[in-house]
CSV table of C-alpha atoms in Angstrom, one decimal:
chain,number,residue,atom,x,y,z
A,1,UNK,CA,80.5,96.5,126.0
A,2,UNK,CA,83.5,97.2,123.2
A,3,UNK,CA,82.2,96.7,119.7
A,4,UNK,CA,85.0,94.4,119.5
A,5,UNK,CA,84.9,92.6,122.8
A,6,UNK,CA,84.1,88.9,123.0
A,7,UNK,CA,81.3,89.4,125.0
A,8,UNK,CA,79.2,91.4,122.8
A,9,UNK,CA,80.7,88.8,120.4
A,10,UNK,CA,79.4,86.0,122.8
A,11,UNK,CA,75.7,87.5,123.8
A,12,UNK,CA,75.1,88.3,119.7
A,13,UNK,CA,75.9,84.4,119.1
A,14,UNK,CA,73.8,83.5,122.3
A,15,UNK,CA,71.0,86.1,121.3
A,16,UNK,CA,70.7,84.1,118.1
A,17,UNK,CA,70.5,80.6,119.3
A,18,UNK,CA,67.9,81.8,121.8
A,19,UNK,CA,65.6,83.1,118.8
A,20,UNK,CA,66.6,80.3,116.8
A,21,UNK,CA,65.3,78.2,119.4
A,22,UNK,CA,61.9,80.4,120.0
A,23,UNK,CA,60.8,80.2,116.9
A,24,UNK,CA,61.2,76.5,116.8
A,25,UNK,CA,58.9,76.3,120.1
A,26,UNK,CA,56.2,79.4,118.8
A,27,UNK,CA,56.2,78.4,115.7
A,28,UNK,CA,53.1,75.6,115.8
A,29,UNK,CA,51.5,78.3,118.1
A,30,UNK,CA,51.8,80.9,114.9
A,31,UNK,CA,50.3,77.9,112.7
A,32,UNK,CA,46.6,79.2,112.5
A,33,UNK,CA,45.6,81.0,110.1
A,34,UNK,CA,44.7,85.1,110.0
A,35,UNK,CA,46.5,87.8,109.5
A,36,UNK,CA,47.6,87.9,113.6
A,37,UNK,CA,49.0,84.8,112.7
A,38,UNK,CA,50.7,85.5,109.7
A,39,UNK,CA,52.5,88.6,111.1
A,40,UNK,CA,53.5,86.6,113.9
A,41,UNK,CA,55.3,83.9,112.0
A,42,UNK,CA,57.1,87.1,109.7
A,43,UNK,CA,58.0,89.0,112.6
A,44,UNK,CA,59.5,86.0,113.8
A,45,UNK,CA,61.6,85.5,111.0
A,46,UNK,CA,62.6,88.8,110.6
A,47,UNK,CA,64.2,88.8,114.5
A,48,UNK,CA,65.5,85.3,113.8
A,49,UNK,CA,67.2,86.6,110.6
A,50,UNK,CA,68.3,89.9,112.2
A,51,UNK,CA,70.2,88.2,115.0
A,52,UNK,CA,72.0,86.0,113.5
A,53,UNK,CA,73.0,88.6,110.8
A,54,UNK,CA,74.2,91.1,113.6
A,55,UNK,CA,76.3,87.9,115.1
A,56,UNK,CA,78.0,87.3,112.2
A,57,UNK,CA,78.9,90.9,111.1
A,58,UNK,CA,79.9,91.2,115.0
A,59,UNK,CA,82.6,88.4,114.7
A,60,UNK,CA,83.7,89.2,111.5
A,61,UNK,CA,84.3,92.7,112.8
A,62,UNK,CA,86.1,91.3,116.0
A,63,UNK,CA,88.1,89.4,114.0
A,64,UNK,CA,89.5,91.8,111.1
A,65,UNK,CA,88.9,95.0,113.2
A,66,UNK,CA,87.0,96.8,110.5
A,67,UNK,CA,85.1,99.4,113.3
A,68,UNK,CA,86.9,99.8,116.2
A,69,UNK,CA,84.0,101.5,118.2
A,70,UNK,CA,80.4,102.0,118.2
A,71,UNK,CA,81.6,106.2,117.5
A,72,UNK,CA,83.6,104.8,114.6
A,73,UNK,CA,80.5,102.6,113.3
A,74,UNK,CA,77.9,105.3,113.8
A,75,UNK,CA,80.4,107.6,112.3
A,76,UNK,CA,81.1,110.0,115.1
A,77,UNK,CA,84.9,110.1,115.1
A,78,UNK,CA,88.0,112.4,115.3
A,79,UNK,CA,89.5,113.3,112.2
A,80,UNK,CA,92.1,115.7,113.6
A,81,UNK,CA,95.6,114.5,111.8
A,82,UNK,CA,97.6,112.3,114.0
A,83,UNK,CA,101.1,113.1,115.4
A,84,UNK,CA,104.1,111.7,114.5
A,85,UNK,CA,106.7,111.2,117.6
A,86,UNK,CA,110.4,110.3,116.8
A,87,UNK,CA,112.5,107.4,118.6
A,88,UNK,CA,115.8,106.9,120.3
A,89,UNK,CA,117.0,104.2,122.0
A,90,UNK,CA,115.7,105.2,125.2
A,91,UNK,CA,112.1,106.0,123.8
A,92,UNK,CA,110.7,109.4,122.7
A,93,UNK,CA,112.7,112.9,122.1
A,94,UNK,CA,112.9,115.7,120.4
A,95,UNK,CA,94.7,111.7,84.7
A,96,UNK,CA,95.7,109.8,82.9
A,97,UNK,CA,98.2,110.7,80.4
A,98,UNK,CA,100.3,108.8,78.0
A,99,UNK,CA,103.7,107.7,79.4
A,100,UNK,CA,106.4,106.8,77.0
A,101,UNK,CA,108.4,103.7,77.7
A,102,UNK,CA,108.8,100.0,77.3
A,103,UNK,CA,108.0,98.6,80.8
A,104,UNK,CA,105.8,101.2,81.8
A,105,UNK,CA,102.6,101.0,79.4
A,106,UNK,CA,99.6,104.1,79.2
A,107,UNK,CA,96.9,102.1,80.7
A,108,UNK,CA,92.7,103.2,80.2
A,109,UNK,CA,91.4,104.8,83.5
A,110,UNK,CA,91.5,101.8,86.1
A,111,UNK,CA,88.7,103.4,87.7
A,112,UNK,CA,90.6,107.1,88.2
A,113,UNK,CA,87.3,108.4,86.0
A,114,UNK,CA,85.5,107.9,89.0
A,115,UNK,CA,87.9,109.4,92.1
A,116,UNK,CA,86.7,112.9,93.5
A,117,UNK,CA,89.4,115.9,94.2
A,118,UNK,CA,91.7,114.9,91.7
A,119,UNK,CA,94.5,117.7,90.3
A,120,UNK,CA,92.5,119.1,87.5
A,121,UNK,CA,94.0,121.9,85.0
A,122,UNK,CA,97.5,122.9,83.9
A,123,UNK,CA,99.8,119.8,84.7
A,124,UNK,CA,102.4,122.8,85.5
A,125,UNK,CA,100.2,124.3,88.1
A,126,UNK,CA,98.4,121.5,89.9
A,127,UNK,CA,100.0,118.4,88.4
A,128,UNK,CA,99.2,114.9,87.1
A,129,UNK,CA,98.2,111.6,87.9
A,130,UNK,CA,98.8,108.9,85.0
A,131,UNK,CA,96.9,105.1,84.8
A,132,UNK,CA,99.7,102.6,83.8
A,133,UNK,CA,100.4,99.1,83.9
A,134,UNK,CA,104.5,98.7,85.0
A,135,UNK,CA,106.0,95.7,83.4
A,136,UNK,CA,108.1,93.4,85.6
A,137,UNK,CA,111.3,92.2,83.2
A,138,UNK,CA,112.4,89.6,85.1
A,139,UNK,CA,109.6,88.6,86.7
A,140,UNK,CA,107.2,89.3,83.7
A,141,UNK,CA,104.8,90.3,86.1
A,142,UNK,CA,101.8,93.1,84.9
A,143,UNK,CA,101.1,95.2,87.9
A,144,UNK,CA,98.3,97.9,87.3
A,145,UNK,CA,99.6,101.6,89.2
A,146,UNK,CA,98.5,105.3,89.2
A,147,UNK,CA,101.4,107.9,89.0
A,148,UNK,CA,101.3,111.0,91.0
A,149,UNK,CA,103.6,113.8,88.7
A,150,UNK,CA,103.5,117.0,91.2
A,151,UNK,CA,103.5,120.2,89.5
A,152,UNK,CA,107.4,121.1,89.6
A,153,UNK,CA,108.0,117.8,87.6
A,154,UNK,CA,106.1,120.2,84.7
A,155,UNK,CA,108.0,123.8,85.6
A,156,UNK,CA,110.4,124.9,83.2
A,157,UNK,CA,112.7,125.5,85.8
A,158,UNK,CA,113.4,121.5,86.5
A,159,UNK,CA,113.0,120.4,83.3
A,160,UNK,CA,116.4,118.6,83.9
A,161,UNK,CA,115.6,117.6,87.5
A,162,UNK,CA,115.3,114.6,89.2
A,163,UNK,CA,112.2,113.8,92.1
A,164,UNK,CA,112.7,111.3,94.9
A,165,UNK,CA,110.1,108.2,94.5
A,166,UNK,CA,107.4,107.0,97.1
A,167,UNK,CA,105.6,104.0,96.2
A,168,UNK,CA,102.5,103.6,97.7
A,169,UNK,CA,101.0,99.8,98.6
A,170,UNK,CA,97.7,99.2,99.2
A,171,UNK,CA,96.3,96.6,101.6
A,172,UNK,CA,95.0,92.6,100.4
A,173,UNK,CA,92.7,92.4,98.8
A,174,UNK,CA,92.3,96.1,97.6
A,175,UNK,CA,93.7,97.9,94.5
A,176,UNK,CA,95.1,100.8,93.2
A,177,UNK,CA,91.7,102.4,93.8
A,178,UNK,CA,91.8,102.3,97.2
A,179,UNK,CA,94.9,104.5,96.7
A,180,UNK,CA,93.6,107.3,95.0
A,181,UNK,CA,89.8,107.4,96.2
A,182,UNK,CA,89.6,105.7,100.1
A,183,UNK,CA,93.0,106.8,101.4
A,184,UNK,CA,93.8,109.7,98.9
A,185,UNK,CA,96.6,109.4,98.4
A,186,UNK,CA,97.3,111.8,95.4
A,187,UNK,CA,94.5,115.0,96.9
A,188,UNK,CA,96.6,114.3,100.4
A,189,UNK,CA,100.1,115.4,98.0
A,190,UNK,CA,99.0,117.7,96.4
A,191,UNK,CA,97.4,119.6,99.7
A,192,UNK,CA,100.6,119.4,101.3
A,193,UNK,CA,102.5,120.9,98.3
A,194,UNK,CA,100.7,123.9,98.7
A,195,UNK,CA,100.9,124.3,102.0
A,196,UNK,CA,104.9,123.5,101.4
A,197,UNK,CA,105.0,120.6,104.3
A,198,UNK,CA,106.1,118.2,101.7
A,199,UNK,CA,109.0,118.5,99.0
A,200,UNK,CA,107.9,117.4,95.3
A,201,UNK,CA,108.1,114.0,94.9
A,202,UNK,CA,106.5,111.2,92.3
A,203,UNK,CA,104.2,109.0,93.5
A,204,UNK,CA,103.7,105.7,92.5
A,205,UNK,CA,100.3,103.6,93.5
A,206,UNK,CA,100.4,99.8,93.4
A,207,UNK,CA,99.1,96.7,94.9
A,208,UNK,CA,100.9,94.3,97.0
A,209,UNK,CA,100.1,91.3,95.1
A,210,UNK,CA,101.3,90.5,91.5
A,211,UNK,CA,99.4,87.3,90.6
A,212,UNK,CA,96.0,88.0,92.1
A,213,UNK,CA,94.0,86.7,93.8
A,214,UNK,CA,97.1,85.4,95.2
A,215,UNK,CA,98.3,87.3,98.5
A,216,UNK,CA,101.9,87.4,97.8
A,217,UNK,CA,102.6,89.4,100.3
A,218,UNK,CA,105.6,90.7,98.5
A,219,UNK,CA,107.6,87.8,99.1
A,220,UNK,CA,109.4,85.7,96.6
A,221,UNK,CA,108.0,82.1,96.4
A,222,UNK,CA,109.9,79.1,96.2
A,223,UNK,CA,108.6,78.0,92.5
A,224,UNK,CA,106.2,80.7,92.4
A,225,UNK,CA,105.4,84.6,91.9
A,226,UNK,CA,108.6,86.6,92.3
A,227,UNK,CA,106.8,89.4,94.2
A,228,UNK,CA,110.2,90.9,96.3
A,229,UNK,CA,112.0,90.7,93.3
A,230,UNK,CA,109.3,92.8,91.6
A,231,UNK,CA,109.3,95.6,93.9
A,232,UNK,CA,113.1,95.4,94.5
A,233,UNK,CA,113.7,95.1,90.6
A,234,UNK,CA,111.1,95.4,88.3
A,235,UNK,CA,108.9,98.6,89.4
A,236,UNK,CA,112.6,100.8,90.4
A,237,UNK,CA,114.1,99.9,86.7
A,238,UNK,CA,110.7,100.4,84.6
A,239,UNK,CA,110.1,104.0,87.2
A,240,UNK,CA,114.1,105.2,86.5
A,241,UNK,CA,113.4,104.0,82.7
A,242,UNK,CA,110.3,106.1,82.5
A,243,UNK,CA,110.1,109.2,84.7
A,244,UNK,CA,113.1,111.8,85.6
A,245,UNK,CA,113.7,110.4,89.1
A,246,UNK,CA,116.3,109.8,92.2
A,247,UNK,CA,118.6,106.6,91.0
A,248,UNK,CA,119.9,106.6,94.8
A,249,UNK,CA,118.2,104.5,97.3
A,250,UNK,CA,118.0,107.5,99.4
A,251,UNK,CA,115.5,109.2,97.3
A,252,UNK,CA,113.6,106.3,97.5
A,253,UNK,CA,110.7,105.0,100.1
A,254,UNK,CA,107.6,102.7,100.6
A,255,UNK,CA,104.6,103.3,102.4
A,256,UNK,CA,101.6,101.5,102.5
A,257,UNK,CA,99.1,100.1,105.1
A,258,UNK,CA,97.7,96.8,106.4
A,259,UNK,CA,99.4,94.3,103.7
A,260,UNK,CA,100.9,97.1,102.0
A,261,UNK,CA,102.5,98.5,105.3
A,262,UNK,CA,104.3,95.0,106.1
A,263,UNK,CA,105.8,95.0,102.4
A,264,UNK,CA,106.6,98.4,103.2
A,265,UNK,CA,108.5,97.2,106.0
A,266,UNK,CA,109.9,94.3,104.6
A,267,UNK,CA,110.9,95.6,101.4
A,268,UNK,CA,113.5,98.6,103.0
A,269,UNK,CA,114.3,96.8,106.0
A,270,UNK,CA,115.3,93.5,103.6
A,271,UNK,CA,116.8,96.0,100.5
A,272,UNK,CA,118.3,98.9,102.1
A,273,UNK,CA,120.1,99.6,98.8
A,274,UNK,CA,116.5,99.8,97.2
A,275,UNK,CA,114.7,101.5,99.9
A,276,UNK,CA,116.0,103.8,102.3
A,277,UNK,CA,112.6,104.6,104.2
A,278,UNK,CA,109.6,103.1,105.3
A,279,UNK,CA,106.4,103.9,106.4
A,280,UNK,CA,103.1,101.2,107.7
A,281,UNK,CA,100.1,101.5,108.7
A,282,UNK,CA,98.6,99.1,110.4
A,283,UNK,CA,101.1,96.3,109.0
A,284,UNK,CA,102.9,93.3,110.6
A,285,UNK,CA,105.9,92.7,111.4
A,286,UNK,CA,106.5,88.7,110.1
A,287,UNK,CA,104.8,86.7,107.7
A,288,UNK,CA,102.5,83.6,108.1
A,289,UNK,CA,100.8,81.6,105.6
A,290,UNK,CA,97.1,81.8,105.6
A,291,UNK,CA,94.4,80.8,103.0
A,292,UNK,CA,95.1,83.6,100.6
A,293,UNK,CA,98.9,82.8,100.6
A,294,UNK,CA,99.4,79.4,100.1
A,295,UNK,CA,103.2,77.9,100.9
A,296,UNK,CA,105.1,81.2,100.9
A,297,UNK,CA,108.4,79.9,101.8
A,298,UNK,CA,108.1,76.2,101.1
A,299,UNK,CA,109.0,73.5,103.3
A,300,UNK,CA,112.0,71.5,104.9
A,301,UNK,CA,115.1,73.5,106.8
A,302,UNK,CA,115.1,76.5,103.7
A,303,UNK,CA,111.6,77.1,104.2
A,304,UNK,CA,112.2,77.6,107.9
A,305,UNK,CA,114.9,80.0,107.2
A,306,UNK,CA,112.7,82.2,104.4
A,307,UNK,CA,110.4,82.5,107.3
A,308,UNK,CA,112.4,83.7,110.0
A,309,UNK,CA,114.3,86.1,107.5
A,310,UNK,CA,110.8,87.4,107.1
A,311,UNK,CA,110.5,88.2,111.2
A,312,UNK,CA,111.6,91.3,111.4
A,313,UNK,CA,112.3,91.3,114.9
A,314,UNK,CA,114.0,88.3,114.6
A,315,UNK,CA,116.4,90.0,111.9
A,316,UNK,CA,117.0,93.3,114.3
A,317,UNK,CA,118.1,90.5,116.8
A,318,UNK,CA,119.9,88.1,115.0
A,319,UNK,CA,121.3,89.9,111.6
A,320,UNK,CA,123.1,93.4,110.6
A,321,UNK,CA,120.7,96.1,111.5
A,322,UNK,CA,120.2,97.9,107.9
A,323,UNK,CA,120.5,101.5,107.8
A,324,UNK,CA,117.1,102.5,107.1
A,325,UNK,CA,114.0,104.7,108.8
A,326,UNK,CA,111.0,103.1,109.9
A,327,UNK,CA,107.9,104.9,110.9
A,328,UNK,CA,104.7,102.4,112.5
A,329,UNK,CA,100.9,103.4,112.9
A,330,UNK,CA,99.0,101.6,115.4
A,331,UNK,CA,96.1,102.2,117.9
A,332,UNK,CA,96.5,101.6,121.8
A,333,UNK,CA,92.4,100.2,121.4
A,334,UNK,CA,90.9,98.7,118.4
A,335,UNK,CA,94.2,97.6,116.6
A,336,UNK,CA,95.3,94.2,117.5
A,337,UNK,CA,98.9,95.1,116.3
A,338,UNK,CA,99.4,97.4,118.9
A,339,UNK,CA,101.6,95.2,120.9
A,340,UNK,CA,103.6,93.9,118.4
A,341,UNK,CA,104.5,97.4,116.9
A,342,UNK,CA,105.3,98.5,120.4
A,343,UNK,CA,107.7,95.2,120.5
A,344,UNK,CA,109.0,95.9,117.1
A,345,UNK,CA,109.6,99.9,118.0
A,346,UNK,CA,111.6,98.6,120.6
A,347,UNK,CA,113.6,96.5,119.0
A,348,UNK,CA,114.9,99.2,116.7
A,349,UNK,CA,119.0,100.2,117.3
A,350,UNK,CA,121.3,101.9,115.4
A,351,UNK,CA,122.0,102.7,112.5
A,352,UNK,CA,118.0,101.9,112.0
A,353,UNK,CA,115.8,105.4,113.2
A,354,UNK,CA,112.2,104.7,113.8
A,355,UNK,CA,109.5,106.9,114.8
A,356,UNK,CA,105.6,106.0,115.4
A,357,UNK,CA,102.1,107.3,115.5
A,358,UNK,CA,100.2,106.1,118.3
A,359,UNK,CA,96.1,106.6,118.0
A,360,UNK,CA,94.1,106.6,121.4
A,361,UNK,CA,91.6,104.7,119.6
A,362,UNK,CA,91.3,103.3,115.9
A,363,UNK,CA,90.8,100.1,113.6
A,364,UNK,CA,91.9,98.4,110.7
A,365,UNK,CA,89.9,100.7,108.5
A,366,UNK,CA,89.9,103.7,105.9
A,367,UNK,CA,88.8,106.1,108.9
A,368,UNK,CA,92.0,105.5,110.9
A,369,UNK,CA,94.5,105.7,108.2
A,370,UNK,CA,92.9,108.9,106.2
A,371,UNK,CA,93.8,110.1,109.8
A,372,UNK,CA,97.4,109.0,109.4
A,373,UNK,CA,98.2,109.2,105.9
A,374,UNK,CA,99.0,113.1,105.7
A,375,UNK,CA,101.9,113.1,108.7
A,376,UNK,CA,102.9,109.9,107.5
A,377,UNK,CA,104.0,111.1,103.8
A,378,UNK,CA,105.4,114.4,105.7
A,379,UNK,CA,107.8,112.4,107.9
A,380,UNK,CA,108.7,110.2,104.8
A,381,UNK,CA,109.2,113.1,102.6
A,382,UNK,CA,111.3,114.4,105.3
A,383,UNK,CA,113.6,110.9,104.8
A,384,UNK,CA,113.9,111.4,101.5
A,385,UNK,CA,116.8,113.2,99.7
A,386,UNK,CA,115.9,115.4,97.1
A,387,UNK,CA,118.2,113.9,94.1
A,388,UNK,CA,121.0,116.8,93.2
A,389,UNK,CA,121.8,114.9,90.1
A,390,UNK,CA,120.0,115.6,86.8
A,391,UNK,CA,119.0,114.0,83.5
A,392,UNK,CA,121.6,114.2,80.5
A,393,UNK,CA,121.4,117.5,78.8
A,394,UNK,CA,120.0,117.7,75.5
A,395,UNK,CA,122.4,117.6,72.5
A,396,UNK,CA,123.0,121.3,72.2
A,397,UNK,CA,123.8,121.7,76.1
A,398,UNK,CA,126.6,119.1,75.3
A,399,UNK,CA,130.2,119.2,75.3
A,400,UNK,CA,131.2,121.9,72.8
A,401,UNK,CA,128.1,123.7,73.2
A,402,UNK,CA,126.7,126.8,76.1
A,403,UNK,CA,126.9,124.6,79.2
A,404,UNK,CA,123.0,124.7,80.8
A,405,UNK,CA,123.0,126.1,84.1
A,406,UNK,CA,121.4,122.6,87.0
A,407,UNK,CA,118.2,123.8,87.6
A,408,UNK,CA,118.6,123.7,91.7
A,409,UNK,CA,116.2,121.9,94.1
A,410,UNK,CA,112.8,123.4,96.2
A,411,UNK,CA,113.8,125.8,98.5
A,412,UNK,CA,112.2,123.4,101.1
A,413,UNK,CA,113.6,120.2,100.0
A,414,UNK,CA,115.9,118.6,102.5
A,415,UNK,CA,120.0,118.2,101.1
A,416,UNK,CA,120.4,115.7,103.8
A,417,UNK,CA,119.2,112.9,104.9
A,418,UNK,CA,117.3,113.1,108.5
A,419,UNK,CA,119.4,112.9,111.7
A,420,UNK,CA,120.5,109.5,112.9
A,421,UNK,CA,120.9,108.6,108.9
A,422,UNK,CA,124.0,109.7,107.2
A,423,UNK,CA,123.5,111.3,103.9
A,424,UNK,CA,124.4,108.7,100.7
């Protein structure tokens, strides 16, 4: 019996009634009093209690998918990396620091004090990652973030150079700290810097929602929080304004998983010009309203419309397919997105690349996507160009003066974009 089958969802709910409805008939048999008695009536309450505890942890785990097997729940599970496996149209082949800058603000540690693994010495050797609040201009929004700085963004040798951008989503309703410490986001970076899998590349960590508690799902409400428009605006100006990176959307990508992963999705496959690459785990693939959301695309024939435009197999069906690459994370058991994504994979064509990583066996949960995050940031950084522009040389390095020799990219940085996506 599957810990998330409705049977053992069904015999926990029937277990309880049962006891619910022993105790009732024993209990003016456990009346008397002594101790024999006394225990009785505990021990009675203690199974009664215990049973219907276990029934409703057992459907609130059927129903969000939190342990996808008893191995997951007792802790025995694989935690070798999972594989990424590229797409065609005919299926598979081949530390907070002070940060100058008006819309991004030094913020106190937002709970970094308290991650493990960390970089931790000379910023030039192992890097940096900064606490800062990012400051939405149009949309006045306050969104807290972490900022991964990888070690080259210190070296003398790119002092002048420019990093491609991933911004990192967390899931609703978890923060930036679930970033950093549950999916490690910043320790999984910097371990694939050094063992050169991944070209250098700044990281930023943010939530999904910008008016918590909220679940805005990144979409712009009618009358309401501007949350596209925040990711799509906002965060890229107040990152360009702030930090030496990429100003072409090729340089740029989101990944993020459950809520996080469908912005992810949404955001590149909606602003191709913004995002060129996109990576979910355990995301959607269309937008619903739910408790947490409230009226997301408001009503009458327009609201209809926002909502379909938020399908995005309905947009690879019915609109121009945007030249982006998608990667999607699912499990074949214990994931009930599995189908969809498999839809949604499908209904990928050109110019659009996609690629996938398919589990055996997972859940919606930390254990699955500490599994997926490392090849997951190795195919994005793989999308991403590696900007050959750089910053404006100082004044003595202008016109009139020595010219300063570019400093040049990572040896292992990519100069084009992958195959099936013509370089910008």
């Amino acid at each position: 019996m599957g810990l998330t089958s409705r049977s053992l969802e069904y015999a926990t709910v029937l277990a309880a009634l049962v006891c619910v409805g022993l105790t009732v008939w024993v209990w003016p048999r456990l009346a008397r009093r002594g101790p024999v008695a006394v225990l009785g009536r505990l021990g009675v309450i203690a199974v009664t209690q215990l049973t219907i505890i276990t029934s409703f942890a057992v459907a609130v785990n059927t129903q969000f998918d939190f342990y996808g097997s008893w191995g997951e729940l007792l802790g025995h599970v694989d935690k070798a990396p999972a594989t990424v496996t590229a797409l065609g149209k005919s299926g598979v082949y081949s530390t907070v620091g002070a940060v100058q800058g008006r819309l991004v603000q030094p913020a106190g540690p937002q709970g970094l004090d308290r991650v493990k693994g960390l970089p931790h010495g000379p910023a030039a050797q192992v890097g940096r990652v900064e606490s800062v609040r990012i400051i939405g201009r149009r949309t006045r929004a306050v969104d807290p973030g972490f900022v991964y700085l990888p070690p080259q963004y210190f070296q003398k040798q790119y002092h002048r150079q420019r990093f491609p951008v991933m911004v990192t989503i967390s899931g609703y309703p978890g923060g930036i700290m679930n970033l950093a410490q549950y999916l490690q986001v910043p320790q999984t970076a910097q371990r694939l810097l050094q063992q050169n899998k991944m070209q250098p590349t700044v990281i930023v960590m943010v939530r999904p929602t910008i008016a918590p508690p909220r679940d805005t799902e990144c979409v712009d409400v009618p009358g309401g929080p501007q949350a596209e428009t925040f990711f799509t605006k906002d965060l890229p100006e107040a990152i360009k304004q702030t930090y030496r990176v990429g100003h072409d959307p090729s340089a740029w990508g989101a990944l993020g998983y459950s809520s996080g992963g469908t912005c992810s999705l949404q955001l590149a496959m909606r602003n191709p010009n913004v995002y060129t690459s996109a990576a979910s785990l355990s995301g959607d693939y269309k937008i619903a309203d739910d408790l947490t959301t409230g009226s997301l695309f408001g009503s009458g024939p327009a609201g209809a419309r926002r909502r379909r435009e938020h399908d995005l197999v309905w947009r690879l069906k019915h609109l121009p397919v945007p030249n982006v690459s998608v990667l999607a994370a699912s499990s074949r058991q214990g994931e009930k997105d599995y189908a969809d994504t498999m839809k949604f994979l499908h209904a990928v064509k050109s110019p659009m690349t996609s690629a996938q990583i398919i589990l055996p066996r997972g859940s919606h949960h930390f254990t699955t996507w500490l599994r997926e995050i490392a090849p997951a940031m190795q195919w994005m950084s793989g999308q991403l160009t590696f900007p050959q522009d750089i910053t404006p040389a100082p004044a003595k390095h202008r016109p009139g003066a020595t010219a300063h020799k570019p400093a040049s990219a990572p040896a292992h940085s990519p100069t084009t974009q992958a195959a099936g996506r013509p370089r910008r």
